[in-house]
Coordinates of C-alpha atoms and ligand atoms in Angstrom, one line a residue:
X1208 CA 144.1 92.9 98.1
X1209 CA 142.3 96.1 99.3
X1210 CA 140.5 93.7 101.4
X1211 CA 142.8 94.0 105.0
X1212 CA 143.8 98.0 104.5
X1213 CA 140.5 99.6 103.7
X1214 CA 138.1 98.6 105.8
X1215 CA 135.8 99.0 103.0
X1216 CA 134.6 96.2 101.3
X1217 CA 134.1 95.6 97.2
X1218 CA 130.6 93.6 96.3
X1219 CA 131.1 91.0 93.7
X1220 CA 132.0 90.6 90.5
X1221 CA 130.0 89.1 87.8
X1222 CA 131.2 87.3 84.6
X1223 CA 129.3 86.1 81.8
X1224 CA 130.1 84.7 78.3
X1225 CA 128.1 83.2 75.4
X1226 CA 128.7 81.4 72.3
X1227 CA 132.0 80.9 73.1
X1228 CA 134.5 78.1 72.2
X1229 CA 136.3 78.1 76.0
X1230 CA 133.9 79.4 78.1
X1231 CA 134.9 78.2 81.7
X1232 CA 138.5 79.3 80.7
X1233 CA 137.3 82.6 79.5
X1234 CA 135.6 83.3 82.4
X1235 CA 138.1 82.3 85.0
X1236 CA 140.1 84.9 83.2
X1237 CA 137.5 87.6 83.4
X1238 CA 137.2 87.1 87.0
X1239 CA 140.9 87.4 87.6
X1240 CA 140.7 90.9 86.5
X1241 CA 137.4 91.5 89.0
X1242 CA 138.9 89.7 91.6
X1243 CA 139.2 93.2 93.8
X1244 CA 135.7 93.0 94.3
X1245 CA 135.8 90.1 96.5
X1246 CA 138.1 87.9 97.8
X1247 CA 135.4 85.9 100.2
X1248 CA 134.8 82.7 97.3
X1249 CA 134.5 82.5 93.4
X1250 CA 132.6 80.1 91.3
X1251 CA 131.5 79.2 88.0
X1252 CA 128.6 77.4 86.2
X1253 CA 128.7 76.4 82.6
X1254 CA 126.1 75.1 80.2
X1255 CA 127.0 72.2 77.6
X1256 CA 123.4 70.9 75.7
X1257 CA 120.8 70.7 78.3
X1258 CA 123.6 70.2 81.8
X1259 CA 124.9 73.1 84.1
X1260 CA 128.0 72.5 85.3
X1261 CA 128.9 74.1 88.5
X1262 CA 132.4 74.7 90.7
X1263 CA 132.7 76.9 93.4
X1264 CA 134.2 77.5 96.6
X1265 CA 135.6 79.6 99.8
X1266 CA 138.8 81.6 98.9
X1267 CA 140.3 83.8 96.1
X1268 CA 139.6 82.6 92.4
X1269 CA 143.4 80.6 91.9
X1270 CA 142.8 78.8 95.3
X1271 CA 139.1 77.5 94.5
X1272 CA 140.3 77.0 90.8
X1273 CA 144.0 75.6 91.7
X1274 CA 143.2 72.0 90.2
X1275 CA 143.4 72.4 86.9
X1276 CA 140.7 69.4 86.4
X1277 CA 138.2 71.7 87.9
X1278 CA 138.3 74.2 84.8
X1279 CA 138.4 71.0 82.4
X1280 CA 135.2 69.8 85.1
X1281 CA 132.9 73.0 83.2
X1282 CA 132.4 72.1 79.5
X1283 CA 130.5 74.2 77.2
X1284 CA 130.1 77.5 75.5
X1285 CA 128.4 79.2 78.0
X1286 CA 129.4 79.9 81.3
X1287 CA 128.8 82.9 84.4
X1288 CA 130.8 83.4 87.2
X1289 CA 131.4 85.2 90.4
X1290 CA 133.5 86.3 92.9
X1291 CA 132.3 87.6 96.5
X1292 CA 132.4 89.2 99.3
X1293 CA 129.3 89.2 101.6
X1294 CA 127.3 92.4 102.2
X1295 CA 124.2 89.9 103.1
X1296 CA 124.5 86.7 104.7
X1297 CA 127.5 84.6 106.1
X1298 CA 130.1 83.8 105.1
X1299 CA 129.6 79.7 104.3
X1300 CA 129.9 77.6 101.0
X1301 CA 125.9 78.3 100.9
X1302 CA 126.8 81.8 99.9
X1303 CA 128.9 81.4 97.1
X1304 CA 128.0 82.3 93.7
X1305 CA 126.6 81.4 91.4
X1306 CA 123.7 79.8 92.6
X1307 CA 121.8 76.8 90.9
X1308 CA 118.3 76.1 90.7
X1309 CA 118.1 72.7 89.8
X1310 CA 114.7 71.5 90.0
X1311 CA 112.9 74.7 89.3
X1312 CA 109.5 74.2 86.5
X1313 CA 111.2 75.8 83.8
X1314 CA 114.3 73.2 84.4
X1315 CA 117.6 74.1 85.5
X1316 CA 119.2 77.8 85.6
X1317 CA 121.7 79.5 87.3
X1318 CA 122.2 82.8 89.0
X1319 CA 124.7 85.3 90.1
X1320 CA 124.5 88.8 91.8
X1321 CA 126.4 91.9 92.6
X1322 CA 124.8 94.7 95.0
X1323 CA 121.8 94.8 98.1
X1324 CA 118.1 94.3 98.4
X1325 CA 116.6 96.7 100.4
X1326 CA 113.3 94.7 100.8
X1327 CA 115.3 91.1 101.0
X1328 CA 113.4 90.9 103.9
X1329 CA 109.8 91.5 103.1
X1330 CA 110.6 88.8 100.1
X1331 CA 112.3 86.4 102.2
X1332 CA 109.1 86.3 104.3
X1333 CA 106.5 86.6 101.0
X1334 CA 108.0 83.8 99.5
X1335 CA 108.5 81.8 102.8
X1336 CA 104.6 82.1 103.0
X1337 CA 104.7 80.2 99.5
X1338 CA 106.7 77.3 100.2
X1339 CA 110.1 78.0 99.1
X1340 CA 112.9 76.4 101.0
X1341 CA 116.1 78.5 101.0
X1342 CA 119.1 77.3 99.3
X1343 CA 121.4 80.0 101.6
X1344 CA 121.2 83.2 103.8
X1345 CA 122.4 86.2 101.5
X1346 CA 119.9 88.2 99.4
X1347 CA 121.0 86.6 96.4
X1348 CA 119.2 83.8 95.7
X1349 CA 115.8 85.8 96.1
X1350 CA 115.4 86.8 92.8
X1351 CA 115.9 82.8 91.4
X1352 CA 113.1 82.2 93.8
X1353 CA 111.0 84.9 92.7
X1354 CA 111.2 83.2 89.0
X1355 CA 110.0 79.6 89.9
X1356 CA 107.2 81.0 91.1
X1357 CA 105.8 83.7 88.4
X1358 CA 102.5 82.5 86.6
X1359 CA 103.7 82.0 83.5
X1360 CA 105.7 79.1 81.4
X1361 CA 107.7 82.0 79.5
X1362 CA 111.4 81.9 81.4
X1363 CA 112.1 85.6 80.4
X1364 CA 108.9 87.0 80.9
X1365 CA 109.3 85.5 84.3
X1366 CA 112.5 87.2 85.1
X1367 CA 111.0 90.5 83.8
X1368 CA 108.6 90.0 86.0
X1369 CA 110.5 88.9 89.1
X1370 CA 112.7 92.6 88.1
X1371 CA 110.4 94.4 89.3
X1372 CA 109.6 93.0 92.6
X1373 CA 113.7 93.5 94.0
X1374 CA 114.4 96.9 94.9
X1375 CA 117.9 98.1 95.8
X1376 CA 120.8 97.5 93.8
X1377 CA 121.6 94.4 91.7
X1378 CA 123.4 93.8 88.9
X1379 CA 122.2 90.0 87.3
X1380 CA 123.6 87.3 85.3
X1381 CA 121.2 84.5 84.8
X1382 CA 122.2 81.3 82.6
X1383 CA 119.5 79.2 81.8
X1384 CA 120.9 75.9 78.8
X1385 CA 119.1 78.0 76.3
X1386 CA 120.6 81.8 77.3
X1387 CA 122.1 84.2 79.1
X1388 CA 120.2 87.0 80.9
X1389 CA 122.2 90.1 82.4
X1390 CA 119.9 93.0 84.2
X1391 CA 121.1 95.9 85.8
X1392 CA 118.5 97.8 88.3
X1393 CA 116.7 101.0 88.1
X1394 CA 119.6 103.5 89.3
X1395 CA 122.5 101.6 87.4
X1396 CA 124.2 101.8 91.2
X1397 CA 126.9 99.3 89.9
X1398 CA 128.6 99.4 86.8
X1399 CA 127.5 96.4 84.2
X1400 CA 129.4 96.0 80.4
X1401 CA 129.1 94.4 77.3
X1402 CA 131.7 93.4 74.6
X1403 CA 132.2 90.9 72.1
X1404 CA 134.9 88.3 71.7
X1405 CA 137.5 88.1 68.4
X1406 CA 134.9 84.8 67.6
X1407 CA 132.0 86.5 67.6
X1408 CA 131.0 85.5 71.8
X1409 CA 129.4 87.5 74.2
X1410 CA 130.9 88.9 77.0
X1411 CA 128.7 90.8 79.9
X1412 CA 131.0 91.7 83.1
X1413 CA 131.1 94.2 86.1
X1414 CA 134.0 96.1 84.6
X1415 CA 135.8 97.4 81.6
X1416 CA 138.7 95.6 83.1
X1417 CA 137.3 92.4 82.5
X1418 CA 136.9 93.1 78.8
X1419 CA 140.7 94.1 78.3
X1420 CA 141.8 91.1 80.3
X1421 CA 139.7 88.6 77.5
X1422 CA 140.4 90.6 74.4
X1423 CA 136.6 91.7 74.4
X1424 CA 136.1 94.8 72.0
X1425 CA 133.7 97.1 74.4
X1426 CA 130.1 97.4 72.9
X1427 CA 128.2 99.4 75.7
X1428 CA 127.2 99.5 79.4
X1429 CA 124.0 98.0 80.2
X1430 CA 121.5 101.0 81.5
X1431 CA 119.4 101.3 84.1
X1432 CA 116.2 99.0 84.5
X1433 CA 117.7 97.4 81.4
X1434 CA 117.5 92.9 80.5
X1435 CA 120.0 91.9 78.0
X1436 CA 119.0 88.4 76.4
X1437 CA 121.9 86.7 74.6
X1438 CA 121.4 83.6 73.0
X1439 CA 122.1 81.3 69.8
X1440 CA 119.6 83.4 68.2
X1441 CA 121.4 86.6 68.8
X1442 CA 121.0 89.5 71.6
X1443 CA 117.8 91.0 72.7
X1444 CA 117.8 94.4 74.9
X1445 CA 114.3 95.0 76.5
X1446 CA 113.4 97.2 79.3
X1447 CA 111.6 95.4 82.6
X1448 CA 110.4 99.1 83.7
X1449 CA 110.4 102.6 82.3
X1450 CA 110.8 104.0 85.8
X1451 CA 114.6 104.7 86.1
X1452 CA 116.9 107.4 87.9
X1453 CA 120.7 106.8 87.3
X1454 CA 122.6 107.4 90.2
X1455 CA 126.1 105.1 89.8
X1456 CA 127.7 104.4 93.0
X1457 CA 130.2 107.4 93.6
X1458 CA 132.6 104.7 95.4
X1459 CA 133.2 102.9 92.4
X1460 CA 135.0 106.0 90.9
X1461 CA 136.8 106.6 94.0
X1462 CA 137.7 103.5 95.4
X1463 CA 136.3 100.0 94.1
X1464 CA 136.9 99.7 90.6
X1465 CA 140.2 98.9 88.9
X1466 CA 142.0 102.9 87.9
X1467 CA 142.5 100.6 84.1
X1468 CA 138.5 100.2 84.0
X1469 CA 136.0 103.0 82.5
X1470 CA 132.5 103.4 84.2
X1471 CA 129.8 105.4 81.5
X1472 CA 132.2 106.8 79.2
X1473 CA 134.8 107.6 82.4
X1474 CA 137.9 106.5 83.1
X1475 CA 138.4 105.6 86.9
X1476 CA 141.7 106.7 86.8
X1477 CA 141.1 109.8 85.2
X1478 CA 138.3 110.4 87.5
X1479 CA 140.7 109.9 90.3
X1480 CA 143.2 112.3 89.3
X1481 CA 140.5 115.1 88.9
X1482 CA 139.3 114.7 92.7
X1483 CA 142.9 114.8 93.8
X1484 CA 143.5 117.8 91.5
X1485 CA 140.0 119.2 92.9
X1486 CA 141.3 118.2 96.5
X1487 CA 144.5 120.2 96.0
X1488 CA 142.6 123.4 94.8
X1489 CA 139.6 123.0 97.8
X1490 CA 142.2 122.2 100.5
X1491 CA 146.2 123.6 100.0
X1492 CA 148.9 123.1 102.1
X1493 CA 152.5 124.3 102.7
X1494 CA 154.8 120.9 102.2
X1495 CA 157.3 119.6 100.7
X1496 CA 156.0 116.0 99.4
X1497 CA 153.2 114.3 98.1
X1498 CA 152.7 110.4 98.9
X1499 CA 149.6 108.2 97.8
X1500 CA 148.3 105.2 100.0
X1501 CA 148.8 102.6 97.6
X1502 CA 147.4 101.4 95.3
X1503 CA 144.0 102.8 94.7
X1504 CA 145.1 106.3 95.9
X1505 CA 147.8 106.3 93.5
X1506 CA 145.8 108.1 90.8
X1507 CA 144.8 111.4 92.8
X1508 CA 147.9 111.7 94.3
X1509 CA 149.1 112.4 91.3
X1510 CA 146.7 114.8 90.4
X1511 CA 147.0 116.3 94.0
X1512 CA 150.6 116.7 93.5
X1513 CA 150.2 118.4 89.1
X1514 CA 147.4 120.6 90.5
X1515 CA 149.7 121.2 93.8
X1516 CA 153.1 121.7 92.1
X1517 CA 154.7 119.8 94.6
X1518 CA 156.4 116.6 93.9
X1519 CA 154.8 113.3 94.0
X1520 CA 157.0 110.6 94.8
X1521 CA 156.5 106.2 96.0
X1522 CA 157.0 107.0 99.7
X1523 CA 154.7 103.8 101.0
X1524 CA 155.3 100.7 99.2
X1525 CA 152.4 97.7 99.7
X1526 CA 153.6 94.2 100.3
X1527 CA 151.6 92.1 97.4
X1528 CA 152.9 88.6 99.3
X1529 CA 150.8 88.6 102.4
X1530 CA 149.8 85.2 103.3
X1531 CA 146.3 85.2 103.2
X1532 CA 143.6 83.0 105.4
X1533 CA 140.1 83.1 105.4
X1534 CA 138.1 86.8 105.3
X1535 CA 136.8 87.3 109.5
X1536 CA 136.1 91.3 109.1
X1537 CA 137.3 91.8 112.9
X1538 CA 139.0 95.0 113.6
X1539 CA 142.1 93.1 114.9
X1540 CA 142.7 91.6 111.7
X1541 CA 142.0 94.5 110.3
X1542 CA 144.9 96.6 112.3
X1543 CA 147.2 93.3 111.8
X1544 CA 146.5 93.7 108.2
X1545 CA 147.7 97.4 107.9
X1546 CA 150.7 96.7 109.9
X1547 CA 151.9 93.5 107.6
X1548 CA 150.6 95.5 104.4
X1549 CA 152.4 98.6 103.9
X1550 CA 156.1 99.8 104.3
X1551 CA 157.1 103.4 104.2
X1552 CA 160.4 104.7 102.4
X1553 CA 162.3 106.3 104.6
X1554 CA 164.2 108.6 102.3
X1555 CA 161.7 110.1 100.9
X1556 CA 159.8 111.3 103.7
X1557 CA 162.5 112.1 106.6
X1558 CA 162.5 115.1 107.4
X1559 CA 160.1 116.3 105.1
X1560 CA 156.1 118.4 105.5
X1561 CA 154.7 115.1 103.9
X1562 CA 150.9 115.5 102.0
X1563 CA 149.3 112.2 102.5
X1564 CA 146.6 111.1 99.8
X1565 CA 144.0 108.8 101.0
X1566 CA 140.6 107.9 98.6
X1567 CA 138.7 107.7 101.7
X1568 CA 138.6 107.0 105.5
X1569 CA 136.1 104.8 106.7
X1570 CA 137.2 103.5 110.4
X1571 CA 140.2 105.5 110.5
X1572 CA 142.3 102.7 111.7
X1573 CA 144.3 102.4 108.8
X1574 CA 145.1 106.4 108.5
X1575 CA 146.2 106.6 112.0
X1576 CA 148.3 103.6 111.6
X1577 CA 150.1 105.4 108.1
X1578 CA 150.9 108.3 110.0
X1579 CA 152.4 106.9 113.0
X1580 CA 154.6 104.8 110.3
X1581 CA 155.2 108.4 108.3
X1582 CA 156.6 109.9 111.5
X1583 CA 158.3 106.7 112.8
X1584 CA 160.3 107.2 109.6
X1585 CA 161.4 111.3 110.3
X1586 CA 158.4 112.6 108.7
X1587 CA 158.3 116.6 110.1
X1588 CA 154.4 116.7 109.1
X1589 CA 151.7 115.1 107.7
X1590 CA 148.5 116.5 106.3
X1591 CA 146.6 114.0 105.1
X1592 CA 143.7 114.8 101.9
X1593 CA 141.4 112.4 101.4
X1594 CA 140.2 112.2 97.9
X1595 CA 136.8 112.2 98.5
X1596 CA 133.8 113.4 101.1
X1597 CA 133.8 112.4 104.7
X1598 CA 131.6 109.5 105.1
X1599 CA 128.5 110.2 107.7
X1600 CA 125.6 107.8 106.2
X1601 CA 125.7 103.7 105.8
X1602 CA 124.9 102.1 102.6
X1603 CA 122.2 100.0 101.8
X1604 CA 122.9 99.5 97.8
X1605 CA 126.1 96.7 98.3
X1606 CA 128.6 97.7 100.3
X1607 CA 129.2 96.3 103.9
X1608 CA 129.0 99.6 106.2
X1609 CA 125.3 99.2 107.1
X1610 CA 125.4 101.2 110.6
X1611 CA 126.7 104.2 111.4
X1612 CA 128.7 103.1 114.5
X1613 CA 131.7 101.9 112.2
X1614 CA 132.3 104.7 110.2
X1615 CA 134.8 107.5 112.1
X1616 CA 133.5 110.8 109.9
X1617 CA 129.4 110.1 111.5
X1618 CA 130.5 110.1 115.3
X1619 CA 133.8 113.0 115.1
X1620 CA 133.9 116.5 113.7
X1621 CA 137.4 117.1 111.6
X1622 CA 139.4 118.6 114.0
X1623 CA 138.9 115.4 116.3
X1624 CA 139.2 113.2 113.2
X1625 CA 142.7 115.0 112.9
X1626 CA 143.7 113.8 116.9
X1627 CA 142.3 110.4 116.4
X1628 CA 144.5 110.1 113.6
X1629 CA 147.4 112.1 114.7
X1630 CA 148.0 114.1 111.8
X1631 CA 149.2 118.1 111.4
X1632 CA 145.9 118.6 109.4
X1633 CA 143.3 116.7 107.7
X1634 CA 140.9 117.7 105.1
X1635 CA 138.4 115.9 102.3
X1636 CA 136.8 117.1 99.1
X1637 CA 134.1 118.0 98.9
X1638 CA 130.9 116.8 97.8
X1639 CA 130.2 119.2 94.6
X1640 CA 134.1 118.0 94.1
X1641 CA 133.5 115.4 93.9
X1642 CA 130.6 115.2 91.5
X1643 CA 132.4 117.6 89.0
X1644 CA 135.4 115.7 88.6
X1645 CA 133.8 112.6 88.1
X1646 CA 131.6 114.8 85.9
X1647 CA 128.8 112.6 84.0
X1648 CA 126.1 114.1 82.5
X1649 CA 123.8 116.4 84.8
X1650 CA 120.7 114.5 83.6
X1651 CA 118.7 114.1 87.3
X1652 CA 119.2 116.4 90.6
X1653 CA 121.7 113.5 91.9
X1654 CA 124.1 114.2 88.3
X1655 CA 123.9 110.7 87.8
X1656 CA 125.6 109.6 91.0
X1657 CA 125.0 107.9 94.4
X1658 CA 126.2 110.0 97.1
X1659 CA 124.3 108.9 99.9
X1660 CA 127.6 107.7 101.7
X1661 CA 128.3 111.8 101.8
X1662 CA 125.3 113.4 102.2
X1663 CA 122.6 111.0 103.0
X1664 CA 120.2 111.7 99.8
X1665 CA 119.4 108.1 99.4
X1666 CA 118.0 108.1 95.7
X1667 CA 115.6 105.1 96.1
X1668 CA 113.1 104.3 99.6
X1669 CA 115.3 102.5 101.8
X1670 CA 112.0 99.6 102.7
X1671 CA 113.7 97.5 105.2
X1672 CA 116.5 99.8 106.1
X1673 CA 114.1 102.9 107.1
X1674 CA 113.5 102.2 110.3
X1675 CA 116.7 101.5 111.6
X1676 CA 118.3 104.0 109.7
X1677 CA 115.9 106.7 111.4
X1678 CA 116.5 105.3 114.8
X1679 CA 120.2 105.7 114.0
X1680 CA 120.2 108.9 112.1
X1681 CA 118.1 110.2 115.4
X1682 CA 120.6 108.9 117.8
X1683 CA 123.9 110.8 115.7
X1684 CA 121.7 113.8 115.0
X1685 CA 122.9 113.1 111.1
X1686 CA 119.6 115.0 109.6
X1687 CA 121.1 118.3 111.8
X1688 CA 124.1 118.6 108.7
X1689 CA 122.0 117.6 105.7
Ligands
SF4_489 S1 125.6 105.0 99.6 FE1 127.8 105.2 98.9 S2 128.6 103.2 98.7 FE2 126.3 103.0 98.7 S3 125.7 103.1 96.6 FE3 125.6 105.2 97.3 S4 127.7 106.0 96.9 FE4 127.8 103.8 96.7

């Protein structure tokens, strides 16, 4: 699990299938694949005739799913599912996805949700005026309440509707007994796919990895401001608004998705390789070694190390059998997490000018902790490259880092960075780096990507962020470097 190095958390996974023989089974599997984006609970809701079946629970997929009755519990041939970890809300049973709305006037359907509101709060307090009592805390739920209470008795013209009242990003899977809805928001911040199973079924997931791991054939990612209707009748694609700006999360390409998964036509892994080969170019250094911070730095270290010449070689090896209790995102578990996490190999870097490839640096903790280990073990240097921009601005589109305070890169220039972390030299890509080597299509001023964590050009109003964020922003002086 990324979960205890990084620092940096993933935001859901969402799994949805239709039309499908073994739907609950298919969709545990799907999640499997996703289950890097969130290790906090997982659940599942099936539809068989007119019932919605639901399990869920705190914990990783196999624990909430380790009685096998519990699969055989979710009949039917339609099912979504989720896995999370919480960028709004606690952390309780409440929380966990997907929810159900039993009772609601068009009759019962089900909900789950992968990203951030950024005017949860105005609608929290909109539809509080109107009666509704929350199910749970997190953002999630909102948009389920927004349906029940749309003026109309046409479900999907409701959840059109109720689209384009959330702003922020969201990726949706909405089961009703009759269909499955998936939506994706204006800026496509998080990725969203289609495929179809060998028997004809549905699949709609967060990643390409998902597909792969179900023998899905890929169809096509869902776009921007885009509602996908599947049902018995066949699939639907309609637009709930015209006004859309595609900026994909750059931290999906560098850090949360799976390297096997491909976001828009790019592979992840490829993408990876071309930042580290970028890095290599932007920032050289005399050494003898290149090492990766395994696993999801794995990719651009080995393009740091082609475009370098020097070698690459497994220096740090990651302990896969950590025993694992329940997510508390403290910074002592955090540094206890590092420490039982990752091993170094002593013969590769003893006495050697050691390049150390990280994807990214968020607190710092865990880089300072890698290059005490690199020098415990004889390491004569280490420069350390991080594969991607240093991070000065929080994000409000799904990802936990929502104040400035936690991230190392907003309150240090470089050269302190490099004493914090005790390294020979430090250096990141940079942000046109970036966006060239994960190089989609230049179609808007933002080259179809989110890069706010870099540079602060938030590509939507931040509503109930905007305020704090000033205040903050202010405080840091962050507009000075913009
Ligand atoms: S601010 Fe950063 S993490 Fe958030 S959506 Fe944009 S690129 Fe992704």
């Amino acid at each position: 699990m990324a979960y205890e190095i990084k620092g940096l958390n993933e935001e859901c996974g969402l799994f949805g299938v239709w039309h499908h023989s073994n739907a609950a089974a298919t969709t545990f599997d799907g999640l499997h694949s996703l289950q890097h984006r969130g290790q906090e609970g997982a659940g599942i809701l099936t539809h068989e005739g007119a019932n919605l079946h639901r399990v869920r629970g705190l914990g990783l997929l196999a624990e909430v799913f380790s009685d096998p009755e519990k699969i055989k519990s979710l009949p039917g041939n339609g099912a979504i599912g989720h896995v999370r970890y919480a960028t709004a809300g606690n952390h309780g049973l409440e929380n966990i996805q997907p929810m159900l709305f039993n009772d609601s006037r068009f009759g019962a359907f089900g909900l789950a949700h992968n990203g951030n509101l950024t005017n949860a709060v105005a609608l929290r307090r909109l539809l509080a005026t109107k009666g509704v009592a929350f199910q749970a805390s997190s953002d999630s739920e909102l948009l389920g309440d927004l349906i029940t209470k749309e003026p109309t008795d046409n479900f999907i013209e409701a959840v059109k509707a109720a689209l384009t009242v959330v702003r922020g990003g969201f990726a949706y899977l909405v089961m009703t007994p009759n269909c499955l809805v998936a939506a994706l928001d204006p800026n496509g911040f998080r990725p969203l796919v289609m495929g179809t199973l060998p028997d004809g079924g549905t699949v709609i997931c967060s990643e390409t990895c998902a597909l792969d791991q179900v023998g899905a054939t890929y169809l096509r990612d869902i776009e921007p401001g885009e509602m996908v209707i599947v049902s018995d009748a066949g699939i639907r694609f309609e637009r709930y608004t015209q006004a859309t700006n595609l900026t994909v999360c750059a931290m999906e390409y560098i850090y949360f998705a799976r390297p096997d998964s491909v976001i828009r036509g790019v592979s992840v892994h490829e993408a990876r390789q071309r930042m580290g080969a970028t890095l290599a170019r932007e920032q050289p250094v005399e050494a003898d070694v290149v090492l990766g911070v395994p696993n999801s730095s794995l990719s651009a270290a080995t393009g740091y190390a082609k475009a370098s010449g020097l070698p690459y070689d497994l220096g740090m090896i990651k302990n896969q059998y950590v025993a694992r209790t329940f997510i508390e995102p403290t910074q002592a578990r955090r540094d206890r997490g590092v420490a039982m996490k990752l091993a170094v190999v002593r013969s590769v870097v003893a006495n050697k000018r050691v390049v150390l490839v990280d994807d990214s640096m968020v607190r710092g903790t865990t880089c300072r902790h890698i290059v005490r280990l690199l020098k415990q073990a004889g390491a004569k240097e280490v420069h350390v490259r991080i594969a991607s921009p240093v991070l000065k601005f929080p994000c409000f589109y799904g990802i936990d880092i929502q104040t400035t305070a936690e991230l190392i890169g907003a309150n240090h220039s470089v050269a302190e960075m490099t004493t914090i972390i005790g390294a020979d030299s430090l250096e990141f890509l940079s942000v046109k780096g970036l966006v060239d080597a994960i190089g989609l299509p230049a179609t808007n001023q933002y080259h179809g990507l989110c890069t706010a964590y870099f540079d602060g050009h938030y590509p939507t109003p931040l509503y109930d962020y905007q305020e704090t964020f000033d205040a903050e922003a202010e405080k840091l002086g962050l507009y000075k470097g913009v």
